[in-house]
Every structure is written in C-alpha cells, then in structure tokens.
Coordinates of C-alpha atoms in Angstrom, one line a residue:
M8 CA -22.8 10.7 -0.4
Q9 CA -22.6 12.2 3.1
I10 CA -21.5 10.3 6.2
D11 CA -22.1 11.2 9.8
L12 CA -19.1 10.3 12.0
N13 CA -19.7 13.1 14.5
N14 CA -18.7 11.9 18.0
K15 CA -18.2 8.4 16.8
N16 CA -15.4 6.4 18.4
I17 CA -13.4 4.3 15.9
L18 CA -10.8 1.7 16.7
F19 CA -8.6 1.8 13.7
I20 CA -6.1 -1.1 13.3
G21 CA -3.8 -1.2 10.3
P22 CA -0.2 -1.3 9.1
I23 CA 2.3 1.5 9.6
F24 CA 3.0 2.1 6.0
Y25 CA 4.8 5.3 5.3
N26 CA 2.4 7.7 7.1
Y27 CA -0.8 6.6 5.4
H28 CA -2.3 5.5 8.8
E29 CA -1.8 9.1 10.1
I30 CA -3.4 10.6 7.0
I31 CA -6.4 8.2 7.2
K32 CA -6.8 9.0 10.9
E33 CA -6.8 12.7 10.2
E34 CA -9.4 12.4 7.5
L35 CA -11.7 10.4 9.8
E36 CA -11.2 13.0 12.5
R37 CA -12.0 15.7 10.0
C38 CA -15.3 13.9 9.5
G39 CA -16.0 14.3 13.3
A40 CA -14.8 10.9 14.6
K41 CA -12.5 10.3 17.5
V42 CA -10.0 7.7 16.3
Y43 CA -7.9 5.4 18.3
F44 CA -5.1 3.9 16.1
E45 CA -3.4 0.6 17.0
P46 CA -0.7 -1.0 14.7
E47 CA -1.5 -4.4 13.2
R48 CA 1.7 -5.8 14.6
D49 CA 4.7 -5.0 16.8
Y50 CA 7.1 -2.8 14.9
T51 CA 10.0 -3.3 17.2
F52 CA 13.0 -5.6 16.7
K53 CA 11.1 -8.2 18.7
F54 CA 8.8 -8.9 15.7
T55 CA 11.8 -9.1 13.3
I56 CA 13.3 -11.8 15.5
V57 CA 10.1 -13.8 15.8
N58 CA 9.3 -13.4 12.1
N59 CA 12.7 -14.5 10.8
F60 CA 13.8 -17.1 13.4
F61 CA 10.8 -18.3 15.3
N62 CA 8.1 -18.3 12.6
G63 CA 6.2 -21.2 14.1
Y64 CA 5.5 -18.9 17.1
L65 CA 4.2 -16.1 15.0
D66 CA 0.5 -16.9 15.3
R67 CA 0.7 -17.0 19.1
F68 CA 2.8 -13.8 19.0
Q69 CA 0.2 -12.0 17.0
A70 CA -2.7 -13.3 19.1
K71 CA -1.0 -11.9 22.2
H72 CA -0.5 -8.6 20.3
Y73 CA -4.3 -8.3 19.6
Q74 CA -5.2 -9.4 23.2
N75 CA -3.0 -6.5 24.4
I76 CA -4.9 -4.1 22.1
F77 CA -8.2 -5.3 23.5
N78 CA -7.0 -5.0 27.1
K79 CA -5.9 -1.5 26.3
I80 CA -9.1 -0.2 24.7
K81 CA -11.9 -2.2 26.4
H82 CA -12.9 0.6 28.7
I83 CA -13.8 2.8 25.7
E84 CA -17.2 2.7 24.0
F85 CA -16.7 2.1 20.3
D86 CA -19.0 2.6 17.4
Y87 CA -16.7 1.1 14.8
L88 CA -13.8 -1.3 14.4
F89 CA -12.0 -0.4 11.2
V90 CA -9.3 -2.8 10.0
I91 CA -6.9 -2.3 7.1
R92 CA -5.2 -5.6 6.3
G93 CA -5.1 -6.7 9.9
Y94 CA -2.0 -8.9 9.8
K95 CA -2.9 -12.3 11.4
I96 CA -5.8 -10.8 13.3
S97 CA -7.5 -13.5 15.3
I98 CA -11.2 -14.5 15.2
E99 CA -11.0 -14.6 19.0
F100 CA -10.2 -10.9 19.0
L101 CA -13.1 -10.1 16.7
D102 CA -15.5 -12.2 18.8
Q103 CA -14.3 -10.4 21.9
F104 CA -14.9 -7.0 20.3
R105 CA -18.4 -8.1 19.1
V106 CA -19.4 -9.2 22.6
Q107 CA -18.0 -6.0 24.2
Y108 CA -19.6 -3.7 21.6
P109 CA -22.7 -5.5 20.2
S110 CA -24.0 -2.4 18.4
A111 CA -20.6 -1.5 16.8
Q112 CA -20.0 -2.0 13.1
L113 CA -17.0 -4.1 12.0
I114 CA -15.4 -3.0 8.7
M115 CA -12.3 -4.4 7.0
H116 CA -10.5 -3.1 3.9
Q117 CA -7.8 -5.2 2.2
W118 CA -5.1 -3.3 0.2
D119 CA -3.3 -6.6 0.0
S120 CA -4.4 -9.8 -1.8
E121 CA -5.6 -13.0 -0.2
R122 CA -2.5 -14.8 -1.6
N123 CA -0.2 -12.3 0.2
N124 CA -2.2 -11.9 3.4
S125 CA -4.8 -14.6 4.2
F126 CA -8.1 -13.0 5.2
A127 CA -10.9 -15.0 3.5
H128 CA -11.7 -16.9 6.8
L129 CA -12.5 -13.6 8.4
I130 CA -15.0 -12.2 6.0
E131 CA -18.1 -13.5 7.8
N132 CA -16.9 -11.9 11.0
F133 CA -17.2 -8.4 9.6
D134 CA -20.3 -6.3 8.6
R135 CA -18.6 -5.0 5.5
V136 CA -15.4 -6.0 3.7
F137 CA -13.7 -4.2 0.9
S138 CA -10.8 -5.2 -1.3
F139 CA -8.7 -3.5 -3.9
D140 CA -8.0 -6.8 -5.7
A141 CA -10.6 -7.4 -8.4
L142 CA -9.8 -11.2 -8.7
D143 CA -10.3 -11.6 -4.9
V144 CA -13.7 -9.8 -5.2
K145 CA -14.7 -12.3 -8.0
K146 CA -13.5 -15.2 -5.9
Y147 CA -14.9 -14.5 -2.5
P148 CA -18.6 -13.7 -1.9
G149 CA -19.1 -10.8 0.4
L150 CA -16.2 -8.7 -0.8
K151 CA -16.9 -5.3 -2.4
Y152 CA -14.4 -3.8 -4.8
L153 CA -12.8 -0.6 -3.7
P154 CA -9.6 0.7 -5.3
N155 CA -7.0 2.6 -3.2
F156 CA -6.8 6.4 -3.1
Y157 CA -4.7 9.4 -4.0
L158 CA -3.7 12.2 -1.7
E159 CA -4.6 15.8 -2.5
D160 CA -0.9 17.0 -2.7
I161 CA -0.8 15.3 -6.1
H162 CA -2.7 18.3 -7.4
E163 CA -0.2 20.9 -6.4
P164 CA 1.3 22.8 -9.3
Q165 CA 4.5 21.3 -10.6
K166 CA 7.5 23.4 -9.7
D167 CA 10.4 21.0 -10.4
E168 CA 12.0 20.7 -13.8
Y169 CA 12.5 17.2 -15.2
A170 CA 15.7 15.5 -14.0
Y171 CA 14.7 11.9 -14.8
D172 CA 12.9 10.1 -17.6
I173 CA 12.0 7.1 -15.4
L174 CA 11.5 6.9 -11.7
Y175 CA 11.6 3.4 -10.2
L176 CA 10.8 3.6 -6.5
V177 CA 9.6 0.4 -4.9
S178 CA 10.0 -1.7 -1.7
Y179 CA 12.4 -4.6 -2.2
L180 CA 11.5 -7.9 -3.6
P181 CA 13.9 -10.2 -5.4
E182 CA 12.0 -9.9 -8.7
R183 CA 12.0 -6.1 -8.4
Y184 CA 15.7 -6.1 -7.9
D185 CA 16.3 -8.3 -10.9
I186 CA 14.4 -5.9 -13.1
V187 CA 16.8 -3.0 -12.3
N188 CA 19.7 -4.4 -14.5
K189 CA 17.3 -4.6 -17.5
L190 CA 16.1 -1.1 -16.8
K191 CA 19.6 0.2 -16.5
I192 CA 20.6 -1.3 -19.9
F193 CA 17.4 -0.1 -21.6
S194 CA 18.0 3.4 -20.2
F195 CA 21.7 3.5 -21.2
Q196 CA 21.0 2.3 -24.7
N197 CA 18.3 4.9 -25.2
Q198 CA 20.0 7.8 -23.4
L199 CA 17.3 7.9 -20.7
K200 CA 17.9 9.2 -17.2
L201 CA 16.9 6.6 -14.6
K202 CA 16.4 7.1 -10.9
A203 CA 16.1 3.8 -9.1
I204 CA 15.5 3.3 -5.4
L205 CA 14.6 0.1 -3.6
V206 CA 13.6 0.4 0.0
I207 CA 14.8 -2.6 2.0
S208 CA 14.9 -3.3 5.7
F209 CA 18.4 -3.7 7.2
S210 CA 17.4 -7.2 8.4
T211 CA 16.4 -8.3 4.9
Y212 CA 19.6 -6.9 3.5
I213 CA 21.6 -8.9 6.1
K214 CA 19.6 -12.0 5.3
E215 CA 20.4 -11.6 1.5
W216 CA 24.0 -11.0 2.3
V217 CA 24.2 -14.2 4.4
L218 CA 22.6 -16.1 1.5
G219 CA 25.3 -14.8 -0.8
N220 CA 23.3 -12.2 -2.6
R221 CA 25.5 -9.0 -2.8
L222 CA 23.0 -6.3 -3.5
D223 CA 24.0 -3.0 -5.1
R224 CA 24.0 -0.6 -2.2
S225 CA 23.8 2.4 -4.6
I226 CA 20.1 1.8 -5.3
L227 CA 19.1 0.6 -1.8
R228 CA 17.6 2.6 1.0
F229 CA 17.1 1.3 4.5
S230 CA 14.3 3.7 5.5
P231 CA 11.2 4.8 3.6
L232 CA 11.2 8.2 1.9
K233 CA 9.3 11.0 3.5
R234 CA 6.3 12.1 1.5
S235 CA 8.0 15.4 0.6
E236 CA 11.0 13.5 -0.7
Y237 CA 8.9 11.2 -2.8
M238 CA 6.9 14.1 -4.3
H239 CA 10.1 15.9 -5.2
L240 CA 11.2 12.9 -7.2
F241 CA 7.7 12.4 -8.6
W242 CA 7.6 15.9 -10.1
Q243 CA 11.1 15.6 -11.4
S244 CA 10.2 12.5 -13.4
R245 CA 8.5 12.1 -16.8
M246 CA 7.4 8.6 -16.2
I247 CA 6.8 6.4 -13.1
F248 CA 7.5 2.7 -13.3
D249 CA 5.4 0.9 -10.7
M250 CA 6.2 -2.8 -10.4
G251 CA 3.6 -4.6 -8.2
S252 CA 3.7 -8.0 -6.7
N253 CA 2.9 -10.9 -9.0
L254 CA 0.6 -12.1 -6.2
Q255 CA -1.9 -9.3 -6.5
T256 CA -4.0 -7.5 -9.1
G257 CA -5.1 -4.3 -7.4
M258 CA -3.8 -0.9 -8.2
S259 CA -1.3 0.5 -5.8
Q260 CA -1.5 4.0 -4.4
R261 CA 1.4 5.0 -6.6
T262 CA -0.5 3.8 -9.7
I263 CA -3.5 5.9 -8.8
E264 CA -1.5 8.9 -7.9
T265 CA 0.6 8.7 -11.1
I266 CA -2.6 8.6 -13.2
E267 CA -4.3 11.4 -11.2
G268 CA -1.1 13.5 -11.2
G269 CA -0.9 13.4 -15.0
K270 CA 2.3 11.4 -15.3
K271 CA 3.0 8.6 -17.7
L272 CA 2.8 5.2 -16.0
L273 CA 4.8 2.1 -16.8
T274 CA 3.4 -0.9 -15.0
N275 CA 3.6 -4.7 -15.0
N276 CA -0.1 -4.9 -13.8
K277 CA -1.9 -6.2 -16.8
F278 CA -5.2 -6.1 -14.9
I279 CA -5.2 -2.3 -15.1
E280 CA -6.4 -2.6 -18.7
N281 CA -9.8 -3.7 -17.3
E282 CA -10.1 -0.6 -15.1
A283 CA -12.4 2.3 -16.0
I284 CA -9.5 4.8 -15.6
F285 CA -7.3 3.0 -18.2
N286 CA -5.9 5.2 -20.9
A287 CA -3.5 3.6 -23.4
N288 CA -1.8 6.9 -24.1
Q289 CA -1.0 7.4 -20.4
I290 CA -0.4 3.8 -19.3
F291 CA 2.0 1.2 -20.8
V292 CA 1.8 -2.4 -19.6
T293 CA 5.0 -4.3 -19.7
S294 CA 5.7 -8.0 -18.9
G295 CA 9.1 -6.9 -17.5
E296 CA 10.8 -6.5 -20.9
F297 CA 11.7 -3.1 -22.3
S298 CA 11.3 -2.3 -26.0
K299 CA 11.4 0.7 -28.3
D300 CA 7.6 0.8 -28.0
I301 CA 8.1 2.5 -24.7
L302 CA 10.0 5.4 -26.3
D303 CA 7.1 6.0 -28.7
F304 CA 4.6 5.8 -25.8
M305 CA 6.5 8.4 -23.8
D306 CA 6.0 10.9 -26.6
K307 CA 2.3 10.3 -27.1
P308 CA 0.1 13.2 -25.9
F309 CA -2.8 12.4 -23.6
V310 CA -5.6 14.2 -21.7
V311 CA -5.5 13.9 -17.9
K312 CA -8.9 12.6 -16.6
P313 CA -9.8 12.6 -12.9
T314 CA -9.9 9.2 -11.4
G315 CA -12.5 10.0 -8.6
Y316 CA -10.4 8.0 -6.2
S317 CA -9.8 10.7 -3.6
L318 CA -9.2 9.8 0.1
A319 CA -12.5 11.6 1.0
N320 CA -14.5 9.4 -1.5
W321 CA -12.7 6.3 -0.2
I322 CA -13.8 7.1 3.4
K323 CA -17.3 7.9 2.3
T324 CA -17.6 4.5 0.5
I325 CA -16.3 2.6 3.5
F326 CA -18.4 4.3 6.1
G327 CA -21.4 5.3 3.9

C-alpha cells in the first residue's frame, strides 16, 4: 500500500510518551508531510495541580488547552487532523476544526482503552477511528482494529551479553508494584537475575507517601528511560515481563517489540492468545503467579517470525 502525503499539512495531537510523538512525526515527514505537533495536555506542573487537587475543573482546563491550540494553528491550511488518544479532547474543538477546514480528514487512533480514556462519544466526529484494543473494536461500531508498532532499532544485532534473566520495566501502578515482591521471591528461589524498574512521577510518589505507602526507592525511577537505555537493558535480558493494565486488552509497544526482537515474553495479557502473532514457545501468559512452568518455558526453542507491525505499515494503514 502506498500513501501520498507530499506537501500535506497535518495537525498531530497526542501524548508526550517517551519520544514516540517525535518518532511518529519524523515518519510522517519522511512520507512528505509537514507536521505540526501539539501535546494533548499541558505537561507543566499546572496540570499536575489541577489533576490532583482541582479535578472538577479538569474538563474546563482541557477545553481551554484545546482552544489555545486552535487559536495557535487556525491560520494554517490543514489537510489532516491526526489524534492519538486526545486526552479529554472536546467536541467543540473538533467542530471548530471541521468548520475551518471542511475538506480535511479527521483521524483518531486509540492506544488506550475506552475504560482508561473515554472516547466513544467522539467516534462519529472523525472520518476514521482506529483502536489497539480488540474488545473496544467489538463493542463500538466504527472502530477499526490496529495494533501498535515496533521501531526499527529492534532489528539491530545484539551486542550485549545477558546480564538478567527477567526485565520488568513498567510505569507505576499499585498492582504492578505489588507484583514485584512475588517476582523477587520467584527469582531468588530459582536463582534468576531480575532487573525491576518502575517509572513513577515524583508527585505520585509523594501522594503515595502521604497515604502511608512507603515504596521501595531502589526499584523506582522518577524519569522515563531514554530509548538507548531501554535498548541496552532489553538486549541484556533473556525474557521481558510486560504487565499491562487490567483495563485494556491491546498489545503494548513493548509486547510487539519483544516478539519482533526475538525475546521471550512473559505477560499478563491473556487476550494475546487470540492474536495471529501468538507463539506459545515465545509467549507465556501468567495471571500474576509465578510457577516452575516458567522455567521450562524459558528453555524452549522457538522460531522468530516477523509481526508485520512496523511503524511504516502502521502509518500506511492509518493514512491509506
């Protein structure tokens, strides 16, 4: 499938999540487009204060944020509005954009679930809407299923020797923190080397401390890892444990990159068993308990098969 984005102006609104927004922007520009990126929310301390202490004002706060975006870009002629997640994006903003640019296409991709980030009420306001969550696609007419993507550096030859048997690198959630102690015990009992890192915002850490939850600082990190840091840990590890949210069924970027990169994957996402790329010799689904079966699984040989979920193919599907 070929796409023609030459000289097309794209307003790209999405989260600042690691540097994925920059990578997606660069891929669109490689396709010939001129891309104007705007974050889906304010990433300053102002948002943290509103979100944590004035939550009732959050909808109005976000509406003002999107109005500011519109005022900033309304002098540019756009061919596309491309939204990833679009945290609390307002229908008023979409209506304004549609009136201002009647010939533009409005496209949304959800790499979050409806339960985590309500978006179902917006579907009819877009020309095309994609979701990585298979259950959401079944539930909401108009959604098209599109898994997330891997980045090409996953194909670079492995240079690092194994230093860890299991890598557990996730953003902080209480249930993900609770699993660490089980994982530590399992690793100790079976003489496995574990590397565990939970990325947590300092404000969340303080909130947990105020609530009386004394988190283990040795496994916490207050800033996201750079891509190079993550890849170094990735290549040093035999198996990646990716624990997703219980509120979504879609495959994360880490899941797809682990499969594409030829690593063993330990995951709590039972829905992956329904995916075309599922391989029981490469992927072990756990409910959060750790048994000797995992040790047998780690020694099973398997053949690495391409997933087809490259960023280039992802972009072609969305804009094709």
